[in-house]
Amino acid sequence: MATAPATPPCSTDPARAASRLLRAAVALALGTWLAGAAAHTPDLPAPALTQPAPLTPAGALAPNAVTRPTPGSAAAPVPAQRVQLRGDATTPALTAYWFLPREGATARALPVVVALHGCGGLLSARAARETTPGGEASAMLQQRYREYAQWLTERGYAVLMPDSFSARGRPQAICTEPNDTRGIDDRTRRADALAALRWVADQPGIDTARIVLLGWSNGAQAVLATVDASRPWPAGTPQVERAVAFYPGCKRAVQQHSFRLRAPMLLMIGGADDWTPATRCAMLQSAVLARQPGARFRLEIYPGAYHGFDGTSELHMRRDVPAAARKVQGVTVGGDAVARVAALAQLDSWLASPDP
């Protein structure tokens, strides 16, 4: 079979030149279309975000995203130490999980985040069922809390996550119990938060002037209760320097006409939240600022986002949650990619600011 003669590199044949240009244009268009199609294919996980340098608001990493290792490093999760918080006559000794930045990450005294879990508990469903000791302690925790611990320690924070439920025989959840009849209420969880703050103050190498109290949902309600300046502050308990609340129920705080803040507050909630409505938190902000004109109370409402927007689960209806003031039984929960990234950027900025 005869072989066609090769076209000289600098051929001036107009037909051949036009053919080459056409093939190149088609290849370029096809490649661009495939890249765009891949980027918009539904039901694929979001691409991993490269971990930013500590305290860089523009590069905040969303929790529950997969972390890509930096060149030459391993993306191993930060380990946790299981510790015991001392109890008293009204509060049992609690198990907590203590995370420290990797060795050599910082030479200064460490700021601390005390993080309070939601009504679903701190432990994963499997860990809550199994009591066999051993293994990496952080593997006991739900994915959300493990990855927040990673996110925070990479920014130079020590992190303490107390488990308010296991010691009271409720390792998994209280979400299905009516708010007004829960045995573990805001007063109980405030006592746990204060015990965690006292434990932190006894640890070496900790900057007790830089303690952040952070919580999600039911834990965020505990944050509100803890930093309520109308309640007495126990002697020997370090102060909270700033507080962060993800989608708390603000109803009780709104109804408490003496509620005031003893620390700057960042409250983030979804505009479509039908479990803990944003309108009540907006009412709380207005009431606090009327009582305390100089209070620092930042409220971020993310339009269209639901309860748990900083996670990655698909939106779904929970019908096992008491209706409370809602006309329809059930609530909507699930992640919102846009709100998640925006909230993490806001949290990063809030933590980095010397004057929130």
CSV table of C-alpha atoms in Angstrom, one decimal:
chain,number,residue,atom,x,y,z
A,1,MET,CA,0.0,0.0,0.0
A,2,ALA,CA,1.4,3.3,-1.1
A,3,THR,CA,2.3,5.9,1.6
A,4,ALA,CA,1.2,9.5,1.1
A,5,PRO,CA,4.1,11.8,0.9
A,6,ALA,CA,4.6,13.9,4.1
A,7,THR,CA,3.5,17.5,3.9
A,8,PRO,CA,6.5,19.9,4.3
A,9,PRO,CA,6.4,21.7,7.6
A,10,CYS,CA,6.1,25.1,5.9
A,11,SER,CA,3.7,24.0,3.1
A,12,THR,CA,2.0,26.9,1.4
A,13,ASP,CA,-0.8,24.8,0.0
A,14,PRO,CA,-3.9,26.8,1.0
A,15,ALA,CA,-6.2,23.8,1.1
A,16,ARG,CA,-3.9,21.8,3.4
A,17,ALA,CA,-3.3,24.8,5.7
A,18,ALA,CA,-7.1,25.4,6.0
A,19,SER,CA,-7.6,21.7,6.8
A,20,ARG,CA,-5.0,21.9,9.6
A,21,LEU,CA,-6.6,25.0,11.0
A,22,LEU,CA,-10.1,23.4,10.9
A,23,ARG,CA,-8.8,20.2,12.7
A,24,ALA,CA,-7.1,22.3,15.4
A,25,ALA,CA,-10.2,24.4,16.0
A,26,VAL,CA,-12.4,21.3,16.3
A,27,ALA,CA,-10.0,19.7,18.7
A,28,LEU,CA,-9.9,22.8,20.8
A,29,ALA,CA,-13.6,23.2,20.9
A,30,LEU,CA,-14.1,19.5,21.8
A,31,GLY,CA,-11.6,19.7,24.6
A,32,THR,CA,-13.3,22.8,26.0
A,33,TRP,CA,-16.7,21.2,25.8
A,34,LEU,CA,-15.5,18.1,27.6
A,35,ALA,CA,-13.9,20.1,30.4
A,36,GLY,CA,-17.1,22.1,30.9
A,37,ALA,CA,-19.2,19.0,30.8
A,38,ALA,CA,-17.1,17.3,33.4
A,39,ALA,CA,-17.3,20.4,35.6
A,40,HIS,CA,-21.1,20.4,35.5
A,41,THR,CA,-21.8,16.7,35.7
A,42,PRO,CA,-24.4,16.2,38.4
A,43,ASP,CA,-24.0,13.8,41.4
A,44,LEU,CA,-20.2,14.0,41.5
A,45,PRO,CA,-18.4,15.0,44.7
A,46,ALA,CA,-17.1,18.5,44.8
A,47,PRO,CA,-13.4,18.8,44.0
A,48,ALA,CA,-11.1,18.9,46.9
A,49,LEU,CA,-9.8,22.3,48.0
A,50,THR,CA,-6.2,22.8,48.7
A,51,GLN,CA,-5.6,23.6,52.4
A,52,PRO,CA,-4.7,27.3,52.8
A,53,ALA,CA,-2.1,28.8,55.0
A,54,PRO,CA,-3.4,29.4,58.5
A,55,LEU,CA,-5.9,32.3,59.0
A,56,THR,CA,-6.2,33.1,55.3
A,57,PRO,CA,-9.9,34.1,54.9
A,58,ALA,CA,-9.9,34.0,51.1
A,59,GLY,CA,-8.9,30.3,51.1
A,60,ALA,CA,-11.2,28.9,53.7
A,61,LEU,CA,-11.6,25.1,53.4
A,62,ALA,CA,-15.1,23.8,53.7
A,63,PRO,CA,-15.6,21.1,56.4
A,64,ASN,CA,-16.3,17.6,55.0
A,65,ALA,CA,-14.3,18.4,51.9
A,66,VAL,CA,-11.4,16.0,51.1
A,67,THR,CA,-8.1,17.6,51.9
A,68,ARG,CA,-5.3,17.3,49.3
A,69,PRO,CA,-1.9,16.9,50.7
A,70,THR,CA,0.7,19.5,50.0
A,71,PRO,CA,3.7,18.3,48.0
A,72,GLY,CA,5.8,16.0,50.0
A,73,SER,CA,3.3,15.7,52.9
A,74,ALA,CA,0.7,13.1,54.0
A,75,ALA,CA,-2.9,14.1,54.5
A,76,ALA,CA,-3.2,12.2,57.8
A,77,PRO,CA,-5.9,13.3,60.2
A,78,VAL,CA,-4.8,15.1,63.3
A,79,PRO,CA,-4.9,12.7,66.2
A,80,ALA,CA,-7.0,13.2,69.4
A,81,GLN,CA,-6.4,12.4,73.0
A,82,ARG,CA,-9.3,11.1,75.0
A,83,VAL,CA,-9.5,13.0,78.3
A,84,GLN,CA,-11.7,13.3,81.4
A,85,LEU,CA,-13.3,16.5,82.6
A,86,ARG,CA,-13.9,16.6,86.3
A,87,GLY,CA,-17.5,16.5,87.5
A,88,ASP,CA,-19.2,17.7,90.6
A,89,ALA,CA,-22.4,17.2,92.6
A,90,THR,CA,-24.6,18.2,89.6
A,91,THR,CA,-22.3,17.4,86.6
A,92,PRO,CA,-20.9,13.9,85.9
A,93,ALA,CA,-17.3,13.5,84.7
A,94,LEU,CA,-17.3,13.9,81.0
A,95,THR,CA,-15.2,12.3,78.2
A,96,ALA,CA,-13.7,14.9,75.9
A,97,TYR,CA,-11.4,14.8,72.9
A,98,TRP,CA,-8.3,17.0,72.9
A,99,PHE,CA,-6.6,18.0,69.6
A,100,LEU,CA,-3.3,19.9,69.3
A,101,PRO,CA,-1.6,21.4,66.3
A,102,ARG,CA,1.1,19.2,64.8
A,103,GLU,CA,4.4,19.4,66.5
A,104,GLY,CA,6.4,22.4,65.4
A,105,ALA,CA,3.4,24.2,64.0
A,106,THR,CA,3.8,27.0,66.5
A,107,ALA,CA,6.1,28.1,69.3
A,108,ARG,CA,3.7,30.4,71.0
A,109,ALA,CA,1.1,29.8,73.6
A,110,LEU,CA,-1.9,28.2,71.9
A,111,PRO,CA,-5.3,29.7,71.5
A,112,VAL,CA,-8.1,27.2,72.1
A,113,VAL,CA,-11.5,26.4,70.6
A,114,VAL,CA,-14.0,24.6,72.9
A,115,ALA,CA,-16.5,23.1,70.5
A,116,LEU,CA,-19.9,21.9,71.5
A,117,HIS,CA,-21.7,19.2,69.4
A,118,GLY,CA,-25.3,19.3,68.3
A,119,CYS,CA,-28.3,17.3,69.4
A,120,GLY,CA,-27.1,14.3,67.3
A,121,GLY,CA,-24.2,13.8,69.7
A,122,LEU,CA,-20.4,13.9,69.2
A,123,LEU,CA,-19.8,10.3,68.4
A,124,SER,CA,-20.5,8.5,65.1
A,125,ALA,CA,-23.5,6.1,65.2
A,126,ARG,CA,-21.1,3.1,65.1
A,127,ALA,CA,-18.9,4.4,67.9
A,128,ALA,CA,-22.0,5.1,70.0
A,129,ARG,CA,-23.0,1.5,69.7
A,130,GLU,CA,-19.6,0.0,70.3
A,131,THR,CA,-17.7,0.5,73.5
A,132,THR,CA,-14.5,-1.4,72.7
A,133,PRO,CA,-11.6,0.7,73.7
A,134,GLY,CA,-8.5,1.3,71.6
A,135,GLY,CA,-7.7,2.7,68.2
A,136,GLU,CA,-7.4,6.3,67.2
A,137,ALA,CA,-9.7,8.4,69.4
A,138,SER,CA,-10.7,10.8,66.7
A,139,ALA,CA,-12.2,7.9,64.7
A,140,MET,CA,-14.9,7.8,67.3
A,141,LEU,CA,-16.3,11.2,66.3
A,142,GLN,CA,-18.7,12.2,63.5
A,143,GLN,CA,-17.0,13.3,60.3
A,144,ARG,CA,-18.1,16.9,60.7
A,145,TYR,CA,-16.3,17.2,64.1
A,146,ARG,CA,-13.2,15.4,63.0
A,147,GLU,CA,-12.8,17.7,60.0
A,148,TYR,CA,-13.5,20.9,62.0
A,149,ALA,CA,-10.8,19.8,64.4
A,150,GLN,CA,-8.4,19.4,61.5
A,151,TRP,CA,-9.4,22.8,60.0
A,152,LEU,CA,-8.9,24.5,63.3
A,153,THR,CA,-5.6,22.8,64.3
A,154,GLU,CA,-4.2,23.7,60.9
A,155,ARG,CA,-4.8,27.3,61.9
A,156,GLY,CA,-2.9,27.0,65.1
A,157,TYR,CA,-5.7,26.3,67.6
A,158,ALA,CA,-5.9,23.6,70.2
A,159,VAL,CA,-9.4,22.1,70.2
A,160,LEU,CA,-11.4,20.5,73.0
A,161,MET,CA,-14.7,18.7,72.2
A,162,PRO,CA,-16.6,17.5,75.3
A,163,ASP,CA,-19.2,14.7,74.9
A,164,SER,CA,-22.3,15.9,76.8
A,165,PHE,CA,-24.4,12.8,76.1
A,166,SER,CA,-22.4,9.5,76.7
A,167,ALA,CA,-21.9,10.0,80.4
A,168,ARG,CA,-25.6,10.6,80.7
A,169,GLY,CA,-26.6,7.4,78.9
A,170,ARG,CA,-27.5,9.2,75.6
A,171,PRO,CA,-24.4,8.6,73.3
A,172,GLN,CA,-26.3,9.3,70.1
A,173,ALA,CA,-29.0,11.8,70.0
A,174,ILE,CA,-31.7,13.8,71.8
A,175,CYS,CA,-33.0,15.4,68.6
A,176,THR,CA,-36.3,13.5,68.7
A,177,GLU,CA,-37.1,14.7,72.2
A,178,PRO,CA,-39.3,17.8,72.6
A,179,ASN,CA,-37.2,20.8,73.5
A,180,ASP,CA,-39.3,21.6,76.6
A,181,THR,CA,-39.0,18.1,78.1
A,182,ARG,CA,-35.3,17.3,77.4
A,183,GLY,CA,-33.4,16.1,80.4
A,184,ILE,CA,-30.2,17.5,78.9
A,185,ASP,CA,-31.1,21.2,78.6
A,186,ASP,CA,-29.3,24.6,78.1
A,187,ARG,CA,-28.5,24.7,81.8
A,188,THR,CA,-26.9,21.2,81.7
A,189,ARG,CA,-24.9,22.0,78.6
A,190,ARG,CA,-23.7,25.4,80.0
A,191,ALA,CA,-22.3,23.5,83.0
A,192,ASP,CA,-20.5,21.2,80.7
A,193,ALA,CA,-19.0,24.2,78.8
A,194,LEU,CA,-17.8,25.8,82.0
A,195,ALA,CA,-16.2,22.5,83.1
A,196,ALA,CA,-14.5,22.4,79.7
A,197,LEU,CA,-13.2,25.9,80.1
A,198,ARG,CA,-11.8,25.1,83.5
A,199,TRP,CA,-10.0,22.0,82.2
A,200,VAL,CA,-8.5,24.0,79.4
A,201,ALA,CA,-7.1,26.6,81.9
A,202,ASP,CA,-5.2,23.8,83.6
A,203,GLN,CA,-3.3,22.7,80.5
A,204,PRO,CA,0.3,23.8,79.9
A,205,GLY,CA,1.1,26.0,76.9
A,206,ILE,CA,-2.4,27.4,76.5
A,207,ASP,CA,-3.2,31.1,76.1
A,208,THR,CA,-6.3,31.4,78.4
A,209,ALA,CA,-6.8,35.0,77.1
A,210,ARG,CA,-7.7,33.5,73.7
A,211,ILE,CA,-10.5,31.0,74.2
A,212,VAL,CA,-13.2,30.6,71.6
A,213,LEU,CA,-16.5,28.9,72.4
A,214,LEU,CA,-18.1,27.4,69.3
A,215,GLY,CA,-21.2,25.2,68.8
A,216,TRP,CA,-23.6,23.8,66.3
A,217,SER,CA,-27.4,23.7,66.7
A,218,ASN,CA,-28.1,22.4,70.2
A,219,GLY,CA,-24.5,23.1,71.1
A,220,ALA,CA,-24.9,26.6,69.7
A,221,GLN,CA,-27.8,27.1,72.1
A,222,ALA,CA,-25.4,26.1,74.8
A,223,VAL,CA,-23.0,28.8,73.5
A,224,LEU,CA,-25.7,31.4,73.9
A,225,ALA,CA,-26.5,30.2,77.4
A,226,THR,CA,-22.8,30.2,78.4
A,227,VAL,CA,-22.0,33.7,77.2
A,228,ASP,CA,-25.3,35.2,78.6
A,229,ALA,CA,-24.0,38.0,80.9
A,230,SER,CA,-27.1,38.0,83.0
A,231,ARG,CA,-26.0,34.6,84.5
A,232,PRO,CA,-23.3,34.4,87.2
A,233,TRP,CA,-19.9,33.5,86.1
A,234,PRO,CA,-18.2,30.9,88.4
A,235,ALA,CA,-15.0,31.8,90.1
A,236,GLY,CA,-11.9,30.2,88.7
A,237,THR,CA,-13.4,29.8,85.2
A,238,PRO,CA,-11.5,31.6,82.4
A,239,GLN,CA,-13.5,34.0,80.3
A,240,VAL,CA,-14.5,33.4,76.7
A,241,GLU,CA,-12.8,35.8,74.4
A,242,ARG,CA,-15.2,35.3,71.5
A,243,ALA,CA,-18.1,33.0,70.6
A,244,VAL,CA,-19.4,31.4,67.4
A,245,ALA,CA,-22.9,29.8,67.0
A,246,PHE,CA,-23.9,27.8,64.0
A,247,TYR,CA,-27.7,27.8,63.5
A,248,PRO,CA,-28.8,27.8,67.2
A,249,GLY,CA,-32.4,27.9,68.4
A,250,CYS,CA,-32.7,31.5,69.5
A,251,LYS,CA,-36.3,31.3,70.9
A,252,ARG,CA,-35.3,30.9,74.6
A,253,ALA,CA,-32.7,33.7,74.5
A,254,VAL,CA,-35.3,36.0,72.8
A,255,GLN,CA,-37.8,35.2,75.5
A,256,GLN,CA,-35.2,36.0,78.2
A,257,HIS,CA,-35.5,39.8,78.5
A,258,SER,CA,-32.3,40.1,80.5
A,259,PHE,CA,-30.1,38.3,77.9
A,260,ARG,CA,-26.9,40.1,77.2
A,261,LEU,CA,-23.5,39.1,75.8
A,262,ARG,CA,-20.3,38.8,77.8
A,263,ALA,CA,-18.2,38.1,74.6
A,264,PRO,CA,-18.3,39.1,70.9
A,265,MET,CA,-20.6,36.8,69.0
A,266,LEU,CA,-20.7,35.5,65.4
A,267,LEU,CA,-23.9,33.8,64.7
A,268,MET,CA,-24.4,32.0,61.3
A,269,ILE,CA,-27.7,30.6,60.1
A,270,GLY,CA,-29.6,29.6,57.0
A,271,GLY,CA,-32.3,31.9,55.7
A,272,ALA,CA,-34.5,28.9,54.8
A,273,ASP,CA,-33.9,27.1,58.1
A,274,ASP,CA,-37.2,25.6,59.2
A,275,TRP,CA,-35.8,23.9,62.4
A,276,THR,CA,-34.2,26.9,64.1
A,277,PRO,CA,-35.6,29.9,62.2
A,278,ALA,CA,-33.3,32.8,61.3
A,279,THR,CA,-36.0,35.3,62.2
A,280,ARG,CA,-35.7,34.6,65.9
A,281,CYS,CA,-31.9,35.1,65.8
A,282,ALA,CA,-32.5,38.4,64.0
A,283,MET,CA,-34.9,39.4,66.8
A,284,LEU,CA,-32.2,38.3,69.4
A,285,GLN,CA,-29.6,40.5,67.7
A,286,SER,CA,-31.9,43.5,67.7
A,287,ALA,CA,-32.8,43.0,71.4
A,288,VAL,CA,-29.2,42.6,72.5
A,289,LEU,CA,-28.1,45.7,70.6
A,290,ALA,CA,-30.9,47.7,72.1
A,291,ARG,CA,-29.8,46.7,75.6
A,292,GLN,CA,-26.1,46.8,74.8
A,293,PRO,CA,-25.4,49.4,72.1
A,294,GLY,CA,-21.7,48.6,72.2
A,295,ALA,CA,-22.1,44.8,72.0
A,296,ARG,CA,-20.4,43.1,69.1
A,297,PHE,CA,-23.0,40.8,67.7
A,298,ARG,CA,-22.5,39.8,64.0
A,299,LEU,CA,-25.3,37.9,62.4
A,300,GLU,CA,-24.8,36.2,59.0
A,301,ILE,CA,-27.9,34.8,57.3
A,302,TYR,CA,-27.2,32.7,54.2
A,303,PRO,CA,-30.2,33.0,51.8
A,304,GLY,CA,-31.8,29.6,50.8
A,305,ALA,CA,-29.6,27.6,53.2
A,306,TYR,CA,-31.1,25.1,55.6
A,307,HIS,CA,-30.2,23.6,59.0
A,308,GLY,CA,-26.7,22.0,58.8
A,309,PHE,CA,-25.7,24.0,55.7
A,310,ASP,CA,-22.0,23.7,56.6
A,311,GLY,CA,-22.1,19.9,56.0
A,312,THR,CA,-22.1,18.0,52.7
A,313,SER,CA,-25.2,15.7,53.1
A,314,GLU,CA,-27.9,16.1,50.5
A,315,LEU,CA,-31.0,18.0,51.5
A,316,HIS,CA,-33.6,15.7,53.1
A,317,MET,CA,-36.6,15.9,55.3
A,318,ARG,CA,-36.4,14.7,58.9
A,319,ARG,CA,-39.8,13.6,60.1
A,320,ASP,CA,-38.6,12.3,63.5
A,321,VAL,CA,-38.2,15.8,64.9
A,322,PRO,CA,-41.0,17.2,67.1
A,323,ALA,CA,-43.0,19.8,65.2
A,324,ALA,CA,-42.9,22.4,68.0
A,325,ALA,CA,-44.2,25.7,66.5
A,326,ARG,CA,-44.2,24.4,62.9
A,327,LYS,CA,-47.4,23.6,61.2
A,328,VAL,CA,-45.9,20.7,59.3
A,329,GLN,CA,-44.2,17.7,61.0
A,330,GLY,CA,-40.6,17.5,59.9
A,331,VAL,CA,-37.6,19.7,59.1
A,332,THR,CA,-35.2,20.1,56.2
A,333,VAL,CA,-31.5,19.5,56.8
A,334,GLY,CA,-28.5,19.3,54.5
A,335,GLY,CA,-25.5,21.0,53.1
A,336,ASP,CA,-25.2,24.1,50.9
A,337,ALA,CA,-21.9,24.4,49.0
A,338,VAL,CA,-22.1,28.1,48.6
A,339,ALA,CA,-23.2,28.9,52.1
A,340,ARG,CA,-20.6,26.4,53.5
A,341,VAL,CA,-17.7,28.1,51.8
A,342,ALA,CA,-18.9,31.6,52.7
A,343,ALA,CA,-19.4,30.6,56.3
A,344,LEU,CA,-15.9,29.1,56.6
A,345,ALA,CA,-14.4,32.2,55.1
A,346,GLN,CA,-16.3,34.3,57.6
A,347,LEU,CA,-15.2,32.1,60.5
A,348,ASP,CA,-11.6,32.3,59.3
A,349,SER,CA,-11.8,36.1,59.2
A,350,TRP,CA,-13.6,36.3,62.5
A,351,LEU,CA,-10.9,34.2,64.2
A,352,ALA,CA,-8.1,36.1,62.6
A,353,SER,CA,-9.4,39.5,63.5
A,354,PRO,CA,-7.8,41.1,66.5
A,355,ASP,CA,-11.0,43.0,67.2
A,356,PRO,CA,-14.0,41.0,66.0
